[in-house]
Coordinates of N, CA and C and ligand atoms in Angstrom, one line a residue:
X1 N 70.0 227.6 -158.9 CA 70.4 228.9 -158.4 C 71.9 229.1 -158.7
X2 N 72.2 230.2 -159.3 CA 73.6 230.6 -159.6 C 74.0 231.8 -158.8
X3 N 75.0 231.6 -158.0 CA 75.4 232.7 -157.1 C 76.9 233.1 -157.3
X4 N 77.2 234.4 -157.1 CA 78.5 234.8 -157.1 C 78.9 235.5 -155.8
X5 N 79.8 234.9 -155.1 CA 80.3 235.5 -153.8 C 81.6 236.3 -154.1
X6 N 81.5 237.6 -153.7 CA 82.5 238.5 -154.1 C 83.1 239.1 -152.8
X7 N 84.4 239.4 -152.8 CA 84.9 240.1 -151.6 C 86.4 239.7 -151.4
X8 N 87.1 240.4 -150.5 CA 88.5 240.2 -150.3 C 88.8 238.8 -149.7
X9 N 90.1 238.4 -149.7 CA 90.4 237.2 -149.0 C 90.1 237.3 -147.5
X10 N 89.7 236.2 -146.9 CA 89.4 236.3 -145.4 C 88.1 236.9 -145.1
X11 N 87.2 237.2 -146.1 CA 85.9 237.8 -145.7 C 84.9 236.7 -145.3
X12 N 85.3 235.4 -145.5 CA 84.4 234.4 -145.1 C 83.5 233.8 -146.2
X13 N 83.9 234.2 -147.5 CA 83.2 233.7 -148.6 C 83.1 232.2 -148.7
X14 N 84.3 231.5 -148.5 CA 84.4 230.1 -148.6 C 83.5 229.4 -147.6
X15 N 83.6 229.9 -146.3 CA 82.8 229.3 -145.3 C 81.3 229.4 -145.6
X16 N 80.9 230.5 -146.0 CA 79.4 230.7 -146.3 C 79.0 229.9 -147.6
X17 N 80.0 229.9 -148.6 CA 79.7 229.1 -149.8 C 79.4 227.7 -149.5
X18 N 80.2 227.1 -148.6 CA 80.0 225.7 -148.2 C 78.6 225.5 -147.6
X19 N 78.3 226.3 -146.7 CA 76.9 226.2 -146.0 C 75.8 226.3 -147.1
X20 N 75.9 227.3 -147.9 CA 74.9 227.6 -148.9 C 74.8 226.5 -149.9
X21 N 75.9 226.0 -150.3 CA 75.9 224.9 -151.4 C 75.2 223.7 -150.8
X22 N 75.5 223.4 -149.5 CA 74.8 222.2 -148.9 C 73.3 222.4 -148.8
X23 N 72.9 223.6 -148.3 CA 71.5 223.9 -148.1 C 70.7 224.0 -149.4
X24 N 71.2 224.5 -150.4 CA 70.5 224.7 -151.6 C 70.8 223.6 -152.7
X25 N 71.7 222.7 -152.3 CA 72.1 221.6 -153.2 C 72.7 222.2 -154.5
X26 N 73.6 223.1 -154.4 CA 74.3 223.6 -155.6 C 75.8 223.4 -155.4
X27 N 76.6 223.4 -156.5 CA 78.0 223.1 -156.4 C 78.8 224.3 -155.9
X28 N 79.7 224.0 -155.0 CA 80.6 225.1 -154.5 C 81.8 225.1 -155.4
X29 N 82.0 226.2 -156.2 CA 83.2 226.3 -157.0 C 84.2 227.4 -156.6
X30 N 85.2 226.9 -155.8 CA 86.2 227.9 -155.4 C 87.4 227.7 -156.3
X31 N 87.8 228.8 -157.0 CA 88.9 228.6 -157.9 C 90.2 228.4 -157.1
X32 N 90.3 228.9 -155.9 CA 91.5 228.6 -155.1 C 91.6 227.2 -154.7
X33 N 90.5 226.6 -154.3 CA 90.4 225.1 -154.0 C 90.7 224.3 -155.2
X34 N 90.1 224.6 -156.4 CA 90.3 223.9 -157.6 C 91.8 223.9 -158.0
X35 N 92.4 225.1 -157.9 CA 93.8 225.2 -158.2 C 94.7 224.4 -157.3
X36 N 94.4 224.5 -156.0 CA 95.2 223.7 -155.0 C 95.1 222.2 -155.2
X37 N 93.9 221.8 -155.6 CA 93.7 220.3 -155.8 C 94.5 219.9 -157.1
X38 N 94.5 220.7 -158.1 CA 95.1 220.4 -159.4 C 96.6 220.4 -159.4
X39 N 97.2 221.2 -158.5 CA 98.6 221.5 -158.7 C 99.5 220.5 -157.8
X40 N 99.2 219.2 -157.9 CA 99.9 218.3 -157.1 C 100.9 217.4 -157.9
X41 N 100.9 217.6 -159.2 CA 101.6 216.7 -160.1 C 103.1 217.0 -160.3
X42 N 103.5 218.1 -159.6 CA 105.0 218.5 -159.7 C 105.5 218.8 -161.1
X43 N 104.6 219.1 -162.0 CA 105.0 219.5 -163.3 C 105.6 220.9 -163.3
X44 N 106.2 221.3 -164.4 CA 106.8 222.6 -164.4 C 105.8 223.7 -164.3
X45 N 104.7 223.5 -165.0 CA 103.6 224.5 -164.9 C 103.0 224.5 -163.5
X46 N 102.8 223.4 -162.9 CA 102.2 223.4 -161.6 C 103.1 224.1 -160.6
X47 N 104.4 223.8 -160.7 CA 105.3 224.5 -159.8 C 105.3 226.0 -160.0
X48 N 105.2 226.4 -161.2 CA 105.2 227.9 -161.5 C 103.9 228.5 -160.9
X49 N 102.8 227.8 -161.1 CA 101.5 228.3 -160.5 C 101.5 228.3 -159.0
X50 N 102.1 227.3 -158.4 CA 102.2 227.2 -156.9 C 103.0 228.4 -156.4
X51 N 104.0 228.8 -157.1 CA 104.9 229.9 -156.7 C 104.1 231.2 -156.8
X52 N 103.2 231.4 -157.8 CA 102.4 232.5 -158.0 C 101.4 232.6 -156.8
X53 N 100.8 231.5 -156.5 CA 99.8 231.5 -155.4 C 100.4 231.7 -154.0
X54 N 101.6 231.1 -153.8 CA 102.2 231.2 -152.5 C 102.7 232.7 -152.3
X55 N 102.9 233.4 -153.3 CA 103.3 234.8 -153.2 C 102.1 235.8 -153.3
X56 N 100.9 235.3 -153.3 CA 99.8 236.2 -153.3 C 99.5 236.9 -154.6
X57 N 100.1 236.4 -155.7 CA 99.8 237.0 -157.0 C 98.7 236.3 -157.6
X58 N 98.2 236.9 -158.7 CA 97.1 236.2 -159.4 C 97.5 235.3 -160.6
X59 N 96.9 234.2 -160.7 CA 97.1 233.3 -161.8 C 96.6 233.9 -163.1
X60 N 97.1 233.6 -164.3 CA 96.7 234.4 -165.5 C 95.2 234.1 -165.8
X61 N 94.6 235.2 -166.4 CA 93.2 235.1 -166.7 C 92.9 233.9 -167.6
X62 N 93.7 233.7 -168.6 CA 93.4 232.6 -169.6 C 93.3 231.3 -168.9
X63 N 94.3 231.0 -168.0 CA 94.3 229.7 -167.3 C 93.0 229.6 -166.4
X64 N 92.7 230.6 -165.7 CA 91.5 230.6 -164.8 C 90.2 230.5 -165.6
X65 N 90.1 231.3 -166.6 CA 88.9 231.3 -167.4 C 88.6 229.9 -168.0
X66 N 89.7 229.2 -168.5 CA 89.6 227.9 -169.0 C 89.1 226.9 -168.0
X67 N 89.7 227.0 -166.8 CA 89.4 226.2 -165.7 C 87.9 226.3 -165.3
X68 N 87.5 227.5 -165.2 CA 86.1 227.8 -164.7 C 85.1 227.3 -165.7
X69 N 85.3 227.6 -167.0 CA 84.3 227.3 -168.0 C 84.2 225.8 -168.2
X70 N 85.3 225.1 -168.1 CA 85.3 223.6 -168.1 C 84.6 223.1 -167.0
X71 N 84.7 223.7 -165.8 CA 84.1 223.2 -164.6 C 82.6 223.4 -164.5
X72 N 82.2 224.6 -165.0 CA 80.7 224.9 -165.0 C 80.0 224.0 -165.9
X73 N 80.7 223.5 -166.9 CA 80.0 222.7 -167.9 C 79.7 221.3 -167.5
X74 N 80.2 220.9 -166.3 CA 80.0 219.5 -165.8 C 78.7 219.3 -165.3
X75 N 78.3 218.0 -165.3 CA 76.9 217.6 -164.8 C 76.6 218.1 -163.4
X76 N 77.6 218.1 -162.5 CA 77.3 218.5 -161.1 C 77.0 219.9 -160.9
X77 N 77.0 220.7 -162.0 CA 76.7 222.1 -161.9 C 75.4 222.5 -162.5
X78 N 74.7 221.4 -163.0 CA 73.4 221.7 -163.7 C 72.3 222.2 -162.8
X79 N 72.4 221.9 -161.5 CA 71.4 222.4 -160.6 C 71.8 223.8 -160.1
X80 N 72.9 224.3 -160.4 CA 73.4 225.6 -160.0 C 74.7 225.5 -159.3
X81 N 75.3 226.6 -159.0 CA 76.6 226.7 -158.4 C 76.8 228.0 -157.7
X82 N 77.8 228.0 -156.8 CA 78.2 229.3 -156.2 C 79.7 229.5 -156.5
X83 N 80.0 230.6 -157.2 CA 81.3 231.0 -157.6 C 82.0 231.7 -156.4
X84 N 83.1 231.2 -156.0 CA 83.8 231.8 -154.8 C 85.3 232.1 -155.2
X85 N 85.6 233.3 -155.3 CA 87.0 233.7 -155.7 C 87.2 233.9 -157.2
X86 N 86.1 234.0 -157.9 CA 86.1 234.2 -159.3 C 84.8 235.0 -159.7
X87 N 84.8 236.0 -160.5 CA 86.0 236.6 -161.2 C 86.8 237.5 -160.2
X88 N 88.1 237.6 -160.5 CA 89.0 238.4 -159.7 C 89.6 239.6 -160.5
X89 N 89.3 239.6 -161.8 CA 89.8 240.8 -162.6 C 88.7 241.2 -163.5
X90 N 88.8 242.4 -164.1 CA 87.8 242.9 -165.1 C 87.7 241.9 -166.2
X91 N 88.9 241.4 -166.7 CA 88.9 240.5 -167.8 C 88.2 239.2 -167.5
X92 N 88.3 238.7 -166.3 CA 87.6 237.5 -166.0 C 86.1 237.8 -165.9
X93 N 85.7 239.0 -165.4 CA 84.3 239.4 -165.3 C 83.7 239.4 -166.7
X94 N 84.4 240.0 -167.7 CA 83.9 240.1 -169.0 C 83.8 238.7 -169.7
X95 N 84.8 237.9 -169.4 CA 84.7 236.5 -169.9 C 83.5 235.8 -169.4
X96 N 83.2 235.9 -168.1 CA 82.1 235.3 -167.4 C 80.8 235.7 -168.0
X97 N 80.7 237.1 -168.2 CA 79.4 237.6 -168.9 C 79.2 237.0 -170.2
X98 N 80.3 236.9 -171.0 CA 80.1 236.3 -172.4 C 79.8 234.9 -172.3
X99 N 80.4 234.2 -171.4 CA 80.2 232.7 -171.3 C 78.7 232.5 -170.9
X100 N 78.2 233.3 -169.9 CA 76.8 233.1 -169.5 C 75.9 233.4 -170.6
X101 N 76.2 234.4 -171.4 CA 75.3 234.8 -172.5 C 75.3 233.7 -173.5
X102 N 76.4 233.2 -173.9 CA 76.5 232.1 -174.9 C 75.8 230.8 -174.4
X103 N 75.8 230.6 -173.1 CA 75.2 229.3 -172.6 C 73.9 229.5 -172.0
X104 N 73.3 230.7 -172.2 CA 72.0 231.0 -171.6 C 71.9 230.8 -170.1
X105 N 72.9 231.2 -169.4 CA 72.9 231.1 -168.0 C 72.7 232.5 -167.4
X106 N 72.1 232.6 -166.2 CA 71.9 233.9 -165.5 C 72.3 233.9 -164.1
X107 N 73.0 234.9 -163.7 CA 73.3 235.0 -162.2 C 72.1 235.4 -161.5
X108 N 71.8 234.7 -160.4 CA 70.6 235.0 -159.6 C 71.0 236.1 -158.5
X109 N 72.2 235.9 -157.9 CA 72.6 236.9 -156.9 C 74.1 237.1 -156.9
X110 N 74.5 238.4 -156.7 CA 75.9 238.7 -156.4 C 75.9 239.1 -155.0
X111 N 76.6 238.4 -154.1 CA 76.8 238.8 -152.7 C 78.1 239.4 -152.5
X112 N 78.2 240.6 -152.2 CA 79.4 241.3 -152.0 C 79.8 241.4 -150.5
X113 N 80.8 240.7 -150.1 CA 81.2 240.6 -148.6 C 82.1 241.8 -148.3
X114 N 81.7 242.7 -147.5 CA 82.5 243.9 -147.1 C 83.1 243.7 -145.7
X115 N 84.4 243.9 -145.6 CA 85.1 243.7 -144.4 C 86.3 244.6 -144.3
X116 N 86.6 245.1 -143.1 CA 87.8 246.0 -143.0 C 89.1 245.2 -142.9
X117 N 90.2 245.9 -143.3 CA 91.5 245.2 -143.5 C 92.0 244.5 -142.2
X118 N 91.7 245.2 -141.0 CA 92.2 244.6 -139.7 C 91.5 243.3 -139.5
X119 N 90.2 243.2 -139.8 CA 89.5 241.9 -139.6 C 90.0 240.9 -140.5
X120 N 90.4 241.3 -141.7 CA 90.9 240.3 -142.7 C 92.1 239.6 -142.2
X121 N 93.0 240.4 -141.7 CA 94.3 239.9 -141.1 C 94.0 239.0 -140.0
X122 N 93.1 239.4 -139.1 CA 92.7 238.6 -137.9 C 92.1 237.2 -138.4
X123 N 91.2 237.3 -139.3 CA 90.6 236.0 -139.8 C 91.6 235.1 -140.4
X124 N 92.4 235.6 -141.3 CA 93.4 234.8 -142.0 C 94.4 234.2 -141.1
X125 N 94.8 235.0 -140.1 CA 95.8 234.4 -139.1 C 95.1 233.3 -138.3
X126 N 93.9 233.4 -138.0 CA 93.2 232.3 -137.3 C 93.1 231.1 -138.2
X127 N 92.8 231.3 -139.5 CA 92.7 230.2 -140.4 C 94.0 229.5 -140.6
X128 N 95.1 230.3 -140.6 CA 96.4 229.7 -140.9 C 96.8 228.7 -139.8
X129 N 96.2 228.8 -138.6 CA 96.6 227.8 -137.6 C 95.9 226.4 -137.9
X130 N 94.8 226.5 -138.6 CA 94.1 225.2 -139.0 C 94.6 224.7 -140.3
X131 N 94.6 225.6 -141.4 CA 94.8 225.1 -142.7 C 96.2 225.1 -143.2
X132 N 97.0 225.8 -142.6 CA 98.5 225.9 -142.9 C 98.7 226.2 -144.4
X133 N 98.1 227.2 -144.9 CA 98.3 227.6 -146.3 C 99.5 228.5 -146.3
X134 N 100.4 228.3 -147.3 CA 101.7 229.1 -147.3 C 101.4 230.6 -147.6
X135 N 100.2 230.8 -148.2 CA 99.9 232.2 -148.6 C 99.1 232.9 -147.4
X136 N 99.0 232.3 -146.3 CA 98.3 232.9 -145.2 C 99.2 233.6 -144.2
X137 N 100.5 233.9 -144.6 CA 101.4 234.6 -143.6 C 101.3 236.1 -143.9
X138 N 101.7 236.9 -142.9 CA 101.4 238.3 -142.9 C 101.8 239.1 -144.1
X139 N 103.0 238.9 -144.6 CA 103.4 239.7 -145.8 C 102.7 239.3 -147.0
X140 N 102.4 238.0 -147.2 CA 101.6 237.6 -148.4 C 100.1 238.1 -148.3
X141 N 99.6 238.1 -147.0 CA 98.2 238.7 -146.8 C 98.2 240.1 -147.4
X142 N 99.2 240.9 -147.0 CA 99.2 242.3 -147.5 C 99.2 242.3 -149.0
X143 N 100.0 241.5 -149.7 CA 100.0 241.5 -151.2 C 98.6 241.1 -151.7
X144 N 98.0 240.1 -151.0 CA 96.6 239.6 -151.5 C 95.6 240.7 -151.4
X145 N 95.7 241.5 -150.2 CA 94.7 242.6 -150.0 C 95.0 243.7 -151.1
X146 N 96.2 244.0 -151.4 CA 96.6 245.0 -152.4 C 96.1 244.5 -153.8
X147 N 96.3 243.3 -154.1 CA 95.8 242.7 -155.4 C 94.3 242.9 -155.5
X148 N 93.6 242.6 -154.4 CA 92.1 242.7 -154.3 C 91.7 244.1 -154.6
X149 N 92.4 245.1 -153.9 CA 92.0 246.5 -154.1 C 92.2 247.0 -155.5
X150 N 93.4 246.5 -156.1 CA 93.7 247.0 -157.4 C 93.0 246.3 -158.6
X151 N 92.9 245.0 -158.5 CA 92.4 244.2 -159.6 C 90.9 243.8 -159.5
X152 N 90.5 243.5 -158.3 CA 89.2 242.9 -158.1 C 88.1 243.9 -157.7
X153 N 88.4 244.8 -156.8 CA 87.4 245.6 -156.3 C 86.6 246.5 -157.3
X154 N 87.3 246.9 -158.4 CA 86.6 247.7 -159.4 C 85.4 246.9 -160.0
X155 N 85.5 245.6 -160.0 CA 84.3 244.8 -160.5 C 83.1 245.0 -159.6
X156 N 83.3 245.3 -158.4 CA 82.1 245.5 -157.5 C 81.2 246.6 -157.9
X157 N 81.8 247.8 -158.4 CA 81.0 248.9 -158.9 C 80.3 248.5 -160.2
X158 N 80.9 247.6 -161.0 CA 80.3 247.2 -162.2 C 79.0 246.4 -161.9
X159 N 79.2 245.4 -160.9 CA 78.0 244.6 -160.5 C 76.9 245.4 -159.9
X160 N 77.3 246.3 -159.0 CA 76.3 247.2 -158.4 C 75.5 247.9 -159.4
X161 N 76.2 248.5 -160.4 CA 75.5 249.3 -161.4 C 74.6 248.4 -162.4
X162 N 75.2 247.3 -162.7 CA 74.5 246.5 -163.8 C 73.5 245.5 -163.3
X163 N 73.7 245.1 -162.0 CA 72.8 244.0 -161.5 C 71.8 244.5 -160.5
X164 N 71.9 245.8 -160.1 CA 71.0 246.4 -159.1 C 70.3 245.5 -158.1
X165 N 69.1 245.0 -158.4 CA 68.4 244.2 -157.4 C 69.0 242.8 -157.1
X166 N 69.9 242.4 -158.0 CA 70.5 241.1 -157.8 C 71.8 241.3 -157.0
X167 N 72.2 242.5 -156.8 CA 73.4 242.8 -156.1 C 73.1 243.0 -154.6
X168 N 73.8 242.3 -153.7 CA 73.5 242.5 -152.3 C 74.8 242.6 -151.5
X169 N 74.9 243.7 -150.7 CA 76.1 243.9 -149.9 C 75.9 243.4 -148.5
X170 N 76.8 242.6 -148.0 CA 76.7 242.0 -146.7 C 77.9 242.4 -145.8
X171 N 77.6 242.8 -144.6 CA 78.6 243.2 -143.6 C 79.3 242.0 -143.1
X172 N 80.5 241.8 -143.6 CA 81.3 240.5 -143.3 C 82.1 240.7 -142.0
X173 N 82.0 241.9 -141.4 CA 82.7 242.0 -140.1 C 81.9 241.3 -139.0
X174 N 80.7 241.0 -139.3 CA 79.8 240.3 -138.3 C 80.3 238.9 -138.0
X175 N 79.8 238.3 -137.0 CA 80.2 236.9 -136.7 C 79.6 236.0 -137.8
X176 N 80.3 234.8 -138.0 CA 79.9 233.9 -139.1 C 78.4 233.5 -139.0
X177 N 77.9 233.3 -137.8 CA 76.5 232.9 -137.7 C 75.6 234.0 -138.1
X178 N 75.9 235.2 -137.8 CA 75.1 236.4 -138.2 C 75.1 236.5 -139.7
X179 N 76.3 236.4 -140.3 CA 76.4 236.6 -141.7 C 75.5 235.5 -142.4
X180 N 75.6 234.3 -141.9 CA 74.9 233.2 -142.4 C 73.4 233.4 -142.4
X181 N 72.9 233.9 -141.2 CA 71.5 234.1 -141.0 C 71.0 235.1 -142.0
X182 N 71.7 236.2 -142.2 CA 71.3 237.3 -143.1 C 71.3 236.7 -144.6
X183 N 72.3 236.0 -144.9 CA 72.4 235.5 -146.2 C 71.3 234.5 -146.6
X184 N 71.1 233.6 -145.7 CA 70.0 232.5 -145.9 C 68.7 233.2 -146.1
X185 N 68.4 234.2 -145.2 CA 67.1 234.9 -145.3 C 67.0 235.5 -146.7
X186 N 68.1 236.1 -147.2 CA 68.0 236.8 -148.5 C 67.8 235.7 -149.6
X187 N 68.5 234.6 -149.5 CA 68.4 233.6 -150.6 C 67.1 232.9 -150.6
X188 N 66.5 232.7 -149.4 CA 65.3 232.0 -149.3 C 64.1 232.7 -150.0
X189 N 64.3 234.0 -150.1 CA 63.3 234.8 -150.8 C 63.4 234.8 -152.3
X190 N 64.4 234.0 -152.8 CA 64.7 234.0 -154.2 C 63.6 233.3 -155.0
Ligands
AMP201 P1 91.7 231.8 -152.6 O1 91.6 230.4 -152.1 O2 90.4 232.2 -153.3 O3 92.2 232.8 -151.6 O4 92.8 231.7 -153.8 C1 94.2 231.4 -153.5 C2 95.1 231.9 -154.6 O5 94.7 231.2 -155.9 C3 94.9 233.4 -155.0 O6 95.7 234.2 -154.2 C4 95.5 233.4 -156.4 O7 96.9 233.2 -156.5 C5 94.8 232.1 -157.0 N1 93.5 232.4 -157.5 C6 92.3 231.9 -157.1 N2 91.3 232.3 -157.8 C7 91.8 233.1 -158.8 C8 91.3 233.9 -159.8 N3 90.0 234.0 -160.1 N4 92.2 234.6 -160.6 C9 93.5 234.5 -160.4 N5 94.1 233.8 -159.4 C10 93.3 233.1 -158.6

């Protein structure tokens, strides 16, 4: 099963992706997590990318596209995977479409997590007490929401239009357990 979890930061995509990846035995691919794990070598490029992330900006499409295609190709993705935080721009979306076509892969579901901005800030603030991410402070959250609205959200209309029955919108303002219940029910019918 190949899934794409779409939505703004703080919508709970990562939490749900972890649960779903365990339940269906598919790999959880969070580009944010992959980047944070990779950028520990203190090289000039890593420091540059850390600065971009800490300020809520987006890492360049070419770097992210390379990272994702290399990752999807690995053995642990053969049973399927859930993309979390990718694609985030139209260009990444087009790259992914082409990559899937070339490699005869098909998206089974696109889950679009919809949440209001107030709840985003509340969720991320709660998370910041546990995870201590530098980009979880209030001014950076605002930048990340703005980036989402400008660069990422337009993709949602694309998926809705082109994927129809495979596109599913979920109300992410609900409690985590409720979202999970609805999501699992949907995916079990797959
Ligand atoms: P996340 O953990 O998904 O909130 O991602 C944290 C940060 O990593 C983002 O704010 C971006 O700076 C960077 N990032 C993650 N995924 C992408 C992506 N698909 N395109 C560009 N930048 C990304």
